[in-house]
Every structure is written in C-alpha cells, then in structure tokens.
Coordinates of N, CA, C and O and ligand atoms in Angstrom, one line a residue:
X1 N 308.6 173.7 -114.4 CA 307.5 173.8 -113.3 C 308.1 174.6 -112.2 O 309.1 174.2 -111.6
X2 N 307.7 175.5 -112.0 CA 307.9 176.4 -111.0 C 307.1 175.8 -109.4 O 305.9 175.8 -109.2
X3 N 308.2 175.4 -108.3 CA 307.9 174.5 -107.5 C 307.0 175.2 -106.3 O 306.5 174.7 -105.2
X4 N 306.9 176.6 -106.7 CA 306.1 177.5 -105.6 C 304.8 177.8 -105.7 O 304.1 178.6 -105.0
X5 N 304.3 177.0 -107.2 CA 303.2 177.2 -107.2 C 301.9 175.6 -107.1 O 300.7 175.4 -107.3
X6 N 303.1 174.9 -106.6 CA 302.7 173.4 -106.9 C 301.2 173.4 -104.9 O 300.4 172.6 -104.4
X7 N 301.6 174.8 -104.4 CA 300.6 174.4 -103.5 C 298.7 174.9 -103.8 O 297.7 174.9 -103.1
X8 N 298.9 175.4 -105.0 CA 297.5 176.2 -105.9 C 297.6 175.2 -106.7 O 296.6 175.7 -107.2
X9 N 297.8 174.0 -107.4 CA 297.7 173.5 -108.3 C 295.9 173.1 -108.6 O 295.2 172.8 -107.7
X10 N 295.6 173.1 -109.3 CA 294.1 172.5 -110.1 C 294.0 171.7 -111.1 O 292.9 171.5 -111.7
X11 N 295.6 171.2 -111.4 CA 296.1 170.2 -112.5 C 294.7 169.0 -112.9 O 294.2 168.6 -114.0
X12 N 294.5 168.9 -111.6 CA 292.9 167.7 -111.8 C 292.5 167.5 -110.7 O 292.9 167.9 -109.6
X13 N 291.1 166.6 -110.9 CA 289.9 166.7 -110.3 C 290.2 166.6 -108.9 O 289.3 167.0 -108.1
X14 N 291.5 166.2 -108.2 CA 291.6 165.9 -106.9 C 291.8 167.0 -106.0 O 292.3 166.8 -104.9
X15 N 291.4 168.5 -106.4 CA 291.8 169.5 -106.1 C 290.5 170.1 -105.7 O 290.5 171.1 -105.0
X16 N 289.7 169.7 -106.0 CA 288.0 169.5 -105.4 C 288.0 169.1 -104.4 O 287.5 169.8 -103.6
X17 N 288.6 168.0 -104.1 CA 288.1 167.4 -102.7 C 288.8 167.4 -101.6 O 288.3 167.2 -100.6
X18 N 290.2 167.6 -101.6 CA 291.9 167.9 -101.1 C 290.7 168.9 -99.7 O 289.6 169.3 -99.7
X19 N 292.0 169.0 -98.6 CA 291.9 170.1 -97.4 C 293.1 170.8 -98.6 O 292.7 171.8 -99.2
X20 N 294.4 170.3 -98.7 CA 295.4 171.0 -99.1 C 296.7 170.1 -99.5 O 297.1 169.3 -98.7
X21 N 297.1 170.3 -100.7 CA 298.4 170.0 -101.4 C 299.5 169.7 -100.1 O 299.8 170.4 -99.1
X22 N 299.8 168.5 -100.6 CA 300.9 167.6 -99.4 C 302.2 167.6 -100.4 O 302.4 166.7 -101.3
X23 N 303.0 168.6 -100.1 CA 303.8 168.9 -101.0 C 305.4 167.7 -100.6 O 306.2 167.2 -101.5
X24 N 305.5 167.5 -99.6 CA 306.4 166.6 -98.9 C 307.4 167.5 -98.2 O 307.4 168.7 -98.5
X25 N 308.1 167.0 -97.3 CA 309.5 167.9 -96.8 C 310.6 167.1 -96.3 O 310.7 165.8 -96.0
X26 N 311.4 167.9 -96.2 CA 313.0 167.3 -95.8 C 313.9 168.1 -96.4 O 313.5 169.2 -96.9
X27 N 315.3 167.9 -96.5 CA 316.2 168.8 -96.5 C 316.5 168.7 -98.0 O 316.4 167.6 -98.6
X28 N 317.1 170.1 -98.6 CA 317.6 170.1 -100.6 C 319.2 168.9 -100.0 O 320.0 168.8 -99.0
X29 N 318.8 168.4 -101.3 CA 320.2 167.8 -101.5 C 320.5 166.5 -99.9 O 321.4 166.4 -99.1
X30 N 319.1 165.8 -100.1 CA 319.0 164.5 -99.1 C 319.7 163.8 -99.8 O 319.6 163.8 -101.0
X31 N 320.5 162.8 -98.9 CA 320.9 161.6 -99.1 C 320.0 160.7 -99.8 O 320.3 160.0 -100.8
X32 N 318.5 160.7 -99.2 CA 317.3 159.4 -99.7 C 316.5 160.4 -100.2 O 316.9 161.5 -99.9
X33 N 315.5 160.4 -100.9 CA 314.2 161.0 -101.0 C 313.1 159.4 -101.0 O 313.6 158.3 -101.4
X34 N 312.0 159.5 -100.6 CA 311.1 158.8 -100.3 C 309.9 159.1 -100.8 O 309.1 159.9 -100.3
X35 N 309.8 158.3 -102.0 CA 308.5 158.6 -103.2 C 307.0 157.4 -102.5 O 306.9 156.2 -102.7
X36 N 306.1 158.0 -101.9 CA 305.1 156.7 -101.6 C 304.0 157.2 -102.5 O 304.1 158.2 -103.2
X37 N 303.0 156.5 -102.6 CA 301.6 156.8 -103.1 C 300.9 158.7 -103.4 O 300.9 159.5 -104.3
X38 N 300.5 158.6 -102.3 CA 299.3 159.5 -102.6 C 299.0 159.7 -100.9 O 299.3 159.0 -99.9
X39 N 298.6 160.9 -100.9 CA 298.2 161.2 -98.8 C 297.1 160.6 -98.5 O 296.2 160.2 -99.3
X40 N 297.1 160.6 -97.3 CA 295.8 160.0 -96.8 C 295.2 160.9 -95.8 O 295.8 162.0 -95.5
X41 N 293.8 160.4 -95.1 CA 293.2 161.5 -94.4 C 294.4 162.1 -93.1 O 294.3 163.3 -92.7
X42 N 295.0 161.6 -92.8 CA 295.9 162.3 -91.8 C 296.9 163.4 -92.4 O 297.4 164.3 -91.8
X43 N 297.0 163.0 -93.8 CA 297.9 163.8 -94.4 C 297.3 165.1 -94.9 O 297.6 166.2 -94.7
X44 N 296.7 164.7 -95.3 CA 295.6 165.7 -95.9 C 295.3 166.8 -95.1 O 295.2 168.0 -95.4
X45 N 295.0 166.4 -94.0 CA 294.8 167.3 -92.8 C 295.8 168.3 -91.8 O 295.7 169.4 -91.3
X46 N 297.1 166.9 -91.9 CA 298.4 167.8 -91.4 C 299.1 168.4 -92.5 O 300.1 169.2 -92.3
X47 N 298.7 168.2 -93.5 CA 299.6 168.7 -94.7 C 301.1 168.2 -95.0 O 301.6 168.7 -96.1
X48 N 302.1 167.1 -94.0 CA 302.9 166.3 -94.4 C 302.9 165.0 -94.5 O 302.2 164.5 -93.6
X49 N 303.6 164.0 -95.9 CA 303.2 163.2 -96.3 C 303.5 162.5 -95.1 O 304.0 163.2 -94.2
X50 N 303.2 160.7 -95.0 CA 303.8 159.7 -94.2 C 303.5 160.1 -92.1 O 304.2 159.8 -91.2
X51 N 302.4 160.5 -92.1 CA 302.5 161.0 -90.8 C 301.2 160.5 -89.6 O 301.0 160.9 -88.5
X52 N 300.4 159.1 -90.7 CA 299.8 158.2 -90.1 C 300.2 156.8 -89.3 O 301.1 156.9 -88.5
X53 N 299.8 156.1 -89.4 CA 300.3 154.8 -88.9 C 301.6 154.4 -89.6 O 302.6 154.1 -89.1
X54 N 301.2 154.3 -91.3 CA 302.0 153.8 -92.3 C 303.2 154.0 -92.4 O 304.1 153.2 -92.9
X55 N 303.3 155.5 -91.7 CA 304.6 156.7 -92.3 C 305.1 155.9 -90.5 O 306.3 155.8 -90.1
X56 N 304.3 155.6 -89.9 CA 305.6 155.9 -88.8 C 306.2 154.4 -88.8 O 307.4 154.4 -88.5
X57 N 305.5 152.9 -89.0 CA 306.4 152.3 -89.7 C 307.4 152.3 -90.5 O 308.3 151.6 -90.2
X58 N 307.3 153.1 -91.7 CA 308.2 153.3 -92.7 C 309.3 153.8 -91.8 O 310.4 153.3 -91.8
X59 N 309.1 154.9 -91.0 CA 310.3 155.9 -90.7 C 311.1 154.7 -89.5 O 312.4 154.7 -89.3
X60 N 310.2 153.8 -88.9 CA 311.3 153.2 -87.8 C 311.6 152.1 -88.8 O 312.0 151.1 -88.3
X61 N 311.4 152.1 -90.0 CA 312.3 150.6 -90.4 C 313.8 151.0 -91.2 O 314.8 150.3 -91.3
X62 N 313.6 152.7 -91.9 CA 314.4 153.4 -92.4 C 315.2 153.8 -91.2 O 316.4 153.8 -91.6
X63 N 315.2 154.1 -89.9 CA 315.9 154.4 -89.0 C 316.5 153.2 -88.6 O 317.7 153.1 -88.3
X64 N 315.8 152.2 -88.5 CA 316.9 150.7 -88.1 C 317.9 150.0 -89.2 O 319.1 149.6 -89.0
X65 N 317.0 150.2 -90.4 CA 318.2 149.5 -91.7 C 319.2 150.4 -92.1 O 320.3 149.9 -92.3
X66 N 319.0 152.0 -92.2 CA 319.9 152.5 -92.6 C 320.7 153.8 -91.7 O 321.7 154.5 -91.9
X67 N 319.6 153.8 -90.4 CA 320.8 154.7 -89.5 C 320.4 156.3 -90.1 O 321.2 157.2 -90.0
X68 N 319.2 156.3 -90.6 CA 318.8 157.8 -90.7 C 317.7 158.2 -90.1 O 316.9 157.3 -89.9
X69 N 317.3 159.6 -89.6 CA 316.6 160.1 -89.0 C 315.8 160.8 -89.9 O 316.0 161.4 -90.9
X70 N 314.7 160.7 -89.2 CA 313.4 161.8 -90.4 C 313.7 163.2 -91.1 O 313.4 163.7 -92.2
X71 N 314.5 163.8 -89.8 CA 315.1 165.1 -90.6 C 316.1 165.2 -92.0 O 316.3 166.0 -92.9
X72 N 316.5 164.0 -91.7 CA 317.9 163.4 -92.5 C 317.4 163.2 -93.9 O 318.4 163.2 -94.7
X73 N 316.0 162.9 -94.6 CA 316.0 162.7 -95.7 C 314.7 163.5 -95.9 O 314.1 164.1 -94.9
X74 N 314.2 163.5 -97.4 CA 313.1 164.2 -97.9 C 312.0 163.1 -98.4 O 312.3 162.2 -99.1
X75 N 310.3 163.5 -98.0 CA 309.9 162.3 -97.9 C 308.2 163.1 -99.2 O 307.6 164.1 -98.8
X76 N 308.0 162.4 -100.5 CA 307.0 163.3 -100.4 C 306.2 162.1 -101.4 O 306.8 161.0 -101.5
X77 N 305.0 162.2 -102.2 CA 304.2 161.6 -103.2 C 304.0 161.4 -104.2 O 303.9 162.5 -104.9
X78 N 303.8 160.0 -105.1 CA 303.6 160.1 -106.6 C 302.8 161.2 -106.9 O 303.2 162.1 -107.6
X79 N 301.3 161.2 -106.2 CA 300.1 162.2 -106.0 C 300.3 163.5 -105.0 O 300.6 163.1 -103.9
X80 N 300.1 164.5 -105.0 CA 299.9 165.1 -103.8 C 299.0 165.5 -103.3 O 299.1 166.2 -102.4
X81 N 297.7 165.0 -103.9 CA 296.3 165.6 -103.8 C 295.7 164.2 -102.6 O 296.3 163.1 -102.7
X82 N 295.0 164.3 -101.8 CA 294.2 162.6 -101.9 C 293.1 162.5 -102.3 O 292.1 163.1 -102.1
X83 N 293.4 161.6 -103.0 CA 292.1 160.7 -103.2 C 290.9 160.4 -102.5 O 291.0 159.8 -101.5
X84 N 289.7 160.8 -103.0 CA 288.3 160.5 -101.8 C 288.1 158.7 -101.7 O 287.9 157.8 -102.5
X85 N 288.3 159.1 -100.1 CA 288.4 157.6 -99.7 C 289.1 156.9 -99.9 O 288.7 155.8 -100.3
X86 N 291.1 157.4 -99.7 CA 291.8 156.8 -100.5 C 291.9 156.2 -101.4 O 293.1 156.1 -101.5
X87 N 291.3 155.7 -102.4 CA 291.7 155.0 -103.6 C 292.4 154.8 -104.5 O 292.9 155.9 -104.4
X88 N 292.9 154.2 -105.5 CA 294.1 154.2 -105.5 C 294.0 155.2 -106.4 O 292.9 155.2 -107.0
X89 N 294.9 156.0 -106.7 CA 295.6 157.3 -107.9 C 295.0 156.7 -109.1 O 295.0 155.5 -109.4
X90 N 294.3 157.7 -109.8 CA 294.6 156.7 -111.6 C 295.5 157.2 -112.0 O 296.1 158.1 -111.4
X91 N 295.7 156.4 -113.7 CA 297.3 156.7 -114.0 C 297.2 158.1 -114.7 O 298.2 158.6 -115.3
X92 N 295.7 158.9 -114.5 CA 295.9 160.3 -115.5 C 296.1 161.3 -113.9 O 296.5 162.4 -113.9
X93 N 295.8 160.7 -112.8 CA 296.2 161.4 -111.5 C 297.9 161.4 -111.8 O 298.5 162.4 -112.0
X94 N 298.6 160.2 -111.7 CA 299.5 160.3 -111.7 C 300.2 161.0 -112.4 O 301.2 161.6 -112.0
X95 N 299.8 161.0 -113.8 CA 300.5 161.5 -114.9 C 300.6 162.9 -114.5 O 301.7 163.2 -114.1
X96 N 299.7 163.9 -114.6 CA 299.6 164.8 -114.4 C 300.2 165.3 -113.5 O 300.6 166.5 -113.6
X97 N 300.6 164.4 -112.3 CA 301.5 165.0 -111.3 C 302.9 164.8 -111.7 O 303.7 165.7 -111.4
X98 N 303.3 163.7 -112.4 CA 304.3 163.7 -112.3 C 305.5 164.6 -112.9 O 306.7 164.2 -112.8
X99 N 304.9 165.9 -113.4 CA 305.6 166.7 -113.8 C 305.8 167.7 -112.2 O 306.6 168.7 -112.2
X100 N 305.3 167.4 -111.1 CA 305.6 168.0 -109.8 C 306.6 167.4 -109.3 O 307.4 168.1 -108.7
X101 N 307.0 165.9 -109.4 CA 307.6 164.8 -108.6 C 308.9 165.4 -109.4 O 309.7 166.1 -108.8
X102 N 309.0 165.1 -110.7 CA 310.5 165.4 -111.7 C 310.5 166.4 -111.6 O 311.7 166.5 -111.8
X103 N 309.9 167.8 -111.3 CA 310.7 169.2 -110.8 C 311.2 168.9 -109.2 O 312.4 169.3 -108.9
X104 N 310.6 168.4 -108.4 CA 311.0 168.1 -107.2 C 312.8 167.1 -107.4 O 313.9 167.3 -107.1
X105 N 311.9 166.0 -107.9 CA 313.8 165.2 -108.2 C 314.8 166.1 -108.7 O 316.0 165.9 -108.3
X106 N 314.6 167.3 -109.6 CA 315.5 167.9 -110.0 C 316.2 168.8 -109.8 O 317.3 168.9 -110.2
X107 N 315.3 170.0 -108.8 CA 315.7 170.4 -107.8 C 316.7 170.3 -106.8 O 317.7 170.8 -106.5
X108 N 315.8 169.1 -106.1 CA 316.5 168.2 -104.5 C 317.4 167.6 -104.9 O 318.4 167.8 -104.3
X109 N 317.5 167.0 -105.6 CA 318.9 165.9 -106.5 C 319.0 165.4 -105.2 O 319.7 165.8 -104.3
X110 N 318.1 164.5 -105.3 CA 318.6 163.8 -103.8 C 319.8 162.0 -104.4 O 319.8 161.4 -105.4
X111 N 320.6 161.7 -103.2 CA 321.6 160.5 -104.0 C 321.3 159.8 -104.3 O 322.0 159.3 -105.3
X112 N 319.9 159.1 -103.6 CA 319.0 157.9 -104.0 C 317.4 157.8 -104.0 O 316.9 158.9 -103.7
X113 N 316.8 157.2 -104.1 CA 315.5 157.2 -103.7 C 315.0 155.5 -103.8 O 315.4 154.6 -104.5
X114 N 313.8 155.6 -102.7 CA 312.9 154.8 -101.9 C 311.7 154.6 -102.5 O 310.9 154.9 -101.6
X115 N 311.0 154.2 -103.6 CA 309.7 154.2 -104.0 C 309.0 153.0 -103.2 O 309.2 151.8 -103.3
X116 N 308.1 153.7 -102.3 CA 306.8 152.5 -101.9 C 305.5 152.3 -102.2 O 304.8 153.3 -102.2
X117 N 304.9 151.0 -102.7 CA 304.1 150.8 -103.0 C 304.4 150.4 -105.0 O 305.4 150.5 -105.7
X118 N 303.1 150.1 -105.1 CA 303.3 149.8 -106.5 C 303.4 151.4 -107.7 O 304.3 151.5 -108.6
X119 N 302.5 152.3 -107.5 CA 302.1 153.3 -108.0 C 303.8 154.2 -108.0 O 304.5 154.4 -109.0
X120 N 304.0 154.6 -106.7 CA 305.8 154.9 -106.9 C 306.5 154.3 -107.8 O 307.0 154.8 -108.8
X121 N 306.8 152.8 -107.3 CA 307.6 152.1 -108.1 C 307.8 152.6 -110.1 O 308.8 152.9 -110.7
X122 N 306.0 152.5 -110.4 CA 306.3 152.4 -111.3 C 306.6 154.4 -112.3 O 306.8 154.8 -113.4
X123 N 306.3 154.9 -110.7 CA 306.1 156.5 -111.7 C 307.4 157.0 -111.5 O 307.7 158.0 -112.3
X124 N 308.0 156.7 -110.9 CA 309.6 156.9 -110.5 C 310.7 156.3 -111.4 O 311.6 156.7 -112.1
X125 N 310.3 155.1 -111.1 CA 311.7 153.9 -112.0 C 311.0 153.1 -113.4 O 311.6 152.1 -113.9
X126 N 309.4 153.6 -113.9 CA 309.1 153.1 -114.6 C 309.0 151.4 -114.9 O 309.1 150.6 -115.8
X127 N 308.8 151.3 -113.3 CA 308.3 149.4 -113.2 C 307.2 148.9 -114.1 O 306.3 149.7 -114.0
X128 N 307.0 148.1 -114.7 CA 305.9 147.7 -115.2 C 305.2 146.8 -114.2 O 304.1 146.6 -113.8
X129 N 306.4 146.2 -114.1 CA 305.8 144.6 -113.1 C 305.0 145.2 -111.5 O 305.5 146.2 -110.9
X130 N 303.9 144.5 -111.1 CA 303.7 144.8 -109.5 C 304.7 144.6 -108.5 O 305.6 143.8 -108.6
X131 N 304.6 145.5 -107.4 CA 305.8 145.2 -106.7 C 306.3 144.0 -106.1 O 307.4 143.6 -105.8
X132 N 305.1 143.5 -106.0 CA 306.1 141.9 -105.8 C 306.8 141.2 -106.4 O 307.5 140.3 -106.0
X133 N 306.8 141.8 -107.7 CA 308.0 141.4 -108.6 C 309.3 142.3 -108.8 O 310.4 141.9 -109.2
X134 N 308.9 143.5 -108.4 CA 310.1 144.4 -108.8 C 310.2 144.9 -107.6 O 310.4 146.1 -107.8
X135 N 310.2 144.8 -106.4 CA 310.4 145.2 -104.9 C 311.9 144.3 -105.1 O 312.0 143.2 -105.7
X136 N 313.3 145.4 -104.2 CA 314.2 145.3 -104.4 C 315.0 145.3 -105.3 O 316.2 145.1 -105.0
X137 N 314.9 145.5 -106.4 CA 315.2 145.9 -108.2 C 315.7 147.3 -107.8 O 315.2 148.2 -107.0
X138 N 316.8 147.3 -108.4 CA 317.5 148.4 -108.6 C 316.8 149.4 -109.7 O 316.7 149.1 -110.8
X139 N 316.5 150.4 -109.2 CA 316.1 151.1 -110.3 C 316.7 152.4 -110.7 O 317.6 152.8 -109.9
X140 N 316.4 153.3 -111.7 CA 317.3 154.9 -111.5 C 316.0 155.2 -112.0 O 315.2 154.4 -112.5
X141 N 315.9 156.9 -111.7 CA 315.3 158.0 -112.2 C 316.5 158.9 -112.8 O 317.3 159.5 -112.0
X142 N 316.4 158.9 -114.7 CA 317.4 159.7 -114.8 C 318.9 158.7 -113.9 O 319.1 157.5 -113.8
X143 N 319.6 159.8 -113.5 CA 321.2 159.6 -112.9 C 321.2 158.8 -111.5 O 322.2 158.2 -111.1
X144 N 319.6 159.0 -110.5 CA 319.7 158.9 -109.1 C 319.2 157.3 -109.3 O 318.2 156.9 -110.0
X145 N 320.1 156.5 -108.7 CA 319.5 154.8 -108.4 C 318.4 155.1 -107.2 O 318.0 156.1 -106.6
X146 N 318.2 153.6 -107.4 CA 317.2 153.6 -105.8 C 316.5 152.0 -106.1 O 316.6 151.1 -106.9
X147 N 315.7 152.4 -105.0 CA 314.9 150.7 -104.9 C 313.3 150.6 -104.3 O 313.0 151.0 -103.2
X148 N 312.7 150.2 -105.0 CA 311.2 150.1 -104.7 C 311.1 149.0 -103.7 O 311.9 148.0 -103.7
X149 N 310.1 149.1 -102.9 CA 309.6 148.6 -101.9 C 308.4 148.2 -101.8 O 307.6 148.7 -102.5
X150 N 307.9 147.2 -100.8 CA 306.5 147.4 -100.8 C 305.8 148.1 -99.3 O 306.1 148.1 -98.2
X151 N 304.8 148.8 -99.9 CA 303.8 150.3 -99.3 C 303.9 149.7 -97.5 O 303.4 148.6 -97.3
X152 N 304.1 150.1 -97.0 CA 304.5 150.0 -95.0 C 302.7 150.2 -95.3 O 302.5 149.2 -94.6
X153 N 301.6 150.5 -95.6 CA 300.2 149.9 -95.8 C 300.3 148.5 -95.8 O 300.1 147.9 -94.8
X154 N 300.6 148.0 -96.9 CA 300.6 146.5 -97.1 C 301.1 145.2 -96.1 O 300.7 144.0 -96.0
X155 N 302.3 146.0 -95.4 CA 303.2 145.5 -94.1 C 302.0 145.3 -92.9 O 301.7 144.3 -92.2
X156 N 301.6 146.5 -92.9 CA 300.3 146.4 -91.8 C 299.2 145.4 -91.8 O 298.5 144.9 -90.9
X157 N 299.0 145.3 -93.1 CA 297.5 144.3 -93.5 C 298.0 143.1 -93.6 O 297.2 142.2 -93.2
X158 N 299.1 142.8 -94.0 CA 299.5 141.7 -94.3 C 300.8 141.1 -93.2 O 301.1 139.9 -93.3
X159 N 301.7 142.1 -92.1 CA 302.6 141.4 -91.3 C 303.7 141.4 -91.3 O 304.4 142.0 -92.1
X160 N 304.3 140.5 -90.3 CA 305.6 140.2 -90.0 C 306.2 140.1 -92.0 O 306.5 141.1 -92.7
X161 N 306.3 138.7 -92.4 CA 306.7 138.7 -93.1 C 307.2 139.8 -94.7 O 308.1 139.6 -95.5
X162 N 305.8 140.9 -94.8 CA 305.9 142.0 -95.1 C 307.3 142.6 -94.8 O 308.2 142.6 -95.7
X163 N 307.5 143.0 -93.8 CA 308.0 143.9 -92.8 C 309.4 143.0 -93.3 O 310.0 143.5 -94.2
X164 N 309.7 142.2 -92.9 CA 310.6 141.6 -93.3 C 310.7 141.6 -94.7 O 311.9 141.3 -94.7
X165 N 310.4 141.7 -95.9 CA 310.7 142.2 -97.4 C 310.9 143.5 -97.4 O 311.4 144.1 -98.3
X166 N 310.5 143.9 -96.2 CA 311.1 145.7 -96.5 C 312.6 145.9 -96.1 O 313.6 146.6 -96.4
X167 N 312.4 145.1 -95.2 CA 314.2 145.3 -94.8 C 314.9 145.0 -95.3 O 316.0 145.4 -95.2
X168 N 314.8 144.2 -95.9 CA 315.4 143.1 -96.7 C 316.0 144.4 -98.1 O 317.2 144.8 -98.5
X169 N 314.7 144.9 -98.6 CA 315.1 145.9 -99.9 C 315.6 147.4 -99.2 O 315.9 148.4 -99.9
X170 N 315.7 147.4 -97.9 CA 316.3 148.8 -97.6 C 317.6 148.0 -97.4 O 318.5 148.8 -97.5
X171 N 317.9 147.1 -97.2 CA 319.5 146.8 -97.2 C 319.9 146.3 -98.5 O 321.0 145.8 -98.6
X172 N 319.0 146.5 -99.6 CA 319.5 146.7 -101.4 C 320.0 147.8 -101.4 O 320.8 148.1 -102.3
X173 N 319.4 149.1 -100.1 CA 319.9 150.3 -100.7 C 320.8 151.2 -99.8 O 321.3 152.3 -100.0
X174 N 320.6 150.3 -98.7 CA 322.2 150.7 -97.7 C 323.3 150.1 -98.8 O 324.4 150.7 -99.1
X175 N 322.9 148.9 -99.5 CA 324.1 148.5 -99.8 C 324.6 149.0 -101.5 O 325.5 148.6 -102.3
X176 N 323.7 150.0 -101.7 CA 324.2 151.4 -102.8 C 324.8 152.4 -102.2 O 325.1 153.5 -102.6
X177 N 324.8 151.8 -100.8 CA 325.8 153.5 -100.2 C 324.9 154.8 -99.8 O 325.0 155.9 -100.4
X178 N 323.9 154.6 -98.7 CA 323.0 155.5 -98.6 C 323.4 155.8 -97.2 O 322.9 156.7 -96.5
Ligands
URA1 N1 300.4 156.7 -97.9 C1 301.2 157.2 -98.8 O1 301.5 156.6 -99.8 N2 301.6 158.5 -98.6 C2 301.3 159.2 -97.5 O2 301.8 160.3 -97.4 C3 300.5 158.6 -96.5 C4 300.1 157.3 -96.7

C-alpha cells in the first residue's frame, strides 16, 4: 500500500459522506502508536484523529500514566473515514481499511501500541472477546506488544470508575517499558 495515496482512498462507501480522510499523525518511529475507532464529527472536520472531547481525555490520561506528550507519540484509526452519525464501523469498513492501519504499523514501527475501544482491540491484536474482557491483555501486532483499553467515549458516558480501568491498563503498558 502506498501510504500517499491513503488521502484519495474510495476503498468503501464511507468515502461518500467523509469531509476528508483522517489519516492520523505523530512522529515515524514513536515510542506508542494509538489505534482508536473511527473519526468523529470534529475529526472529520479538522482532519486529526482524537481532537474532540474523547481525544483530550485520552491524551491527559496518557500524559499522567506514562509521562508522554502528544507530540511524543503517533495517534490514528482502525477506520479513517467517519461514519454517518458515528456508528459503529462494520467489520467490511474495517476490513478494508485495515490494509491502511498494517502499512502504517509498518512503516512507523512504532515500540508499542494503545488500542481503544472494542473495534481497535480487536483489528490490531485480533481480540475476539469485548473489551471488558480483554482490556489490559497484552497483545502484539506481528513483533510490536501493546494493550487494549477501553474507548475514553465509554469513560465519559459511563465515569470515574471507567477512567480508572484506563489507568490501570496504561500502567500494563508503562510497565512493558513505554
Ligand atoms: N473516536 C475515535 O475512536 N477516534 C477519533 O479520532 C475520535 C473519536
């Protein structure tokens, strides 16, 4: 996959309704990469993933557990297209992308990675289980470990205690040495 053309993509139907391909960003050769869902209307519109309410939770909980800054890692989507009216990805959305995400992992070779939400979890590390079962589970893509989490969405709707299971699995992945 040639990663310069991943911003023309018409792979599938989400390319109809998209402002524009949310390709993700951060630096080649990050310490973390950060696999979430799919963009949402803020993304969609600024064109970088995680840049709603959601993302700026995620980013202050990754800056307290592990002492990195946004610049510091690379942050992008199972999907890059969104979904009308968010919904969730189907698995032929996913599929189809995920030949963008595995040129991107292979590229970036980043040391670890961060999957949030269920949809990551399982297009990344091949979870079967929902994340409430496999949140904190060590997983690899290929050579790179990492640890799924659950979606900083779900933290909001659901709370403290949320919030507290994320920290909890970002210190599964300080404690792989990130
Ligand atoms: N939710 C995601 O999963 N990704 C984004 O980029 C924004 C919200």
């Amino acid at each position: 996959m040639d990663l310069t053309e991943l911003p023309f993509c018409q792979a599938c139907g989400l390319h109809t309704t998209r402002q524009r391909v949310v390709v993700g960003s951060g630096p080649v050769a990050p310490r973390l990469m950060v696999v979430g869902e799919a963009p949402g209307r803020h993304e969609d519109e600024g064109g970088e993933p995680f840049i709603g309410r959601s993302g700026q939770l995620l980013v202050r909980l990754i800056h307290e557990e592990l002492g990195l800054e946004r610049a510091h890692y690379f942050v992008t989507n199972a999907v890059k297209c969104r979904p009308p009216q968010n919904r969730t990805p189907r698995t032929s959305e996913v599929a189809t992308c995920r030949p963008w995400l595995e040129a991107q992992i292979d590229t970036l070779r980043p040391t670890r990675i961060l999957a949030v939400g269920n949809v990551a979890a399982r297009a990344v590390f091949g979870f079967s289980e929902g994340i409430s079962r496999a949140h904190g589970r060590l997983g690899h893509y290929g050579e790179v470990p990492g640890v799924a989490t659950y979606h900083p969405a779900a933290a909001l709707r659901a709370g403290p205690n949320v919030v507290d299971v994320m920290r909890a699995d970002l210190r599964v992945l300080r404690n792989l040495g990130v």
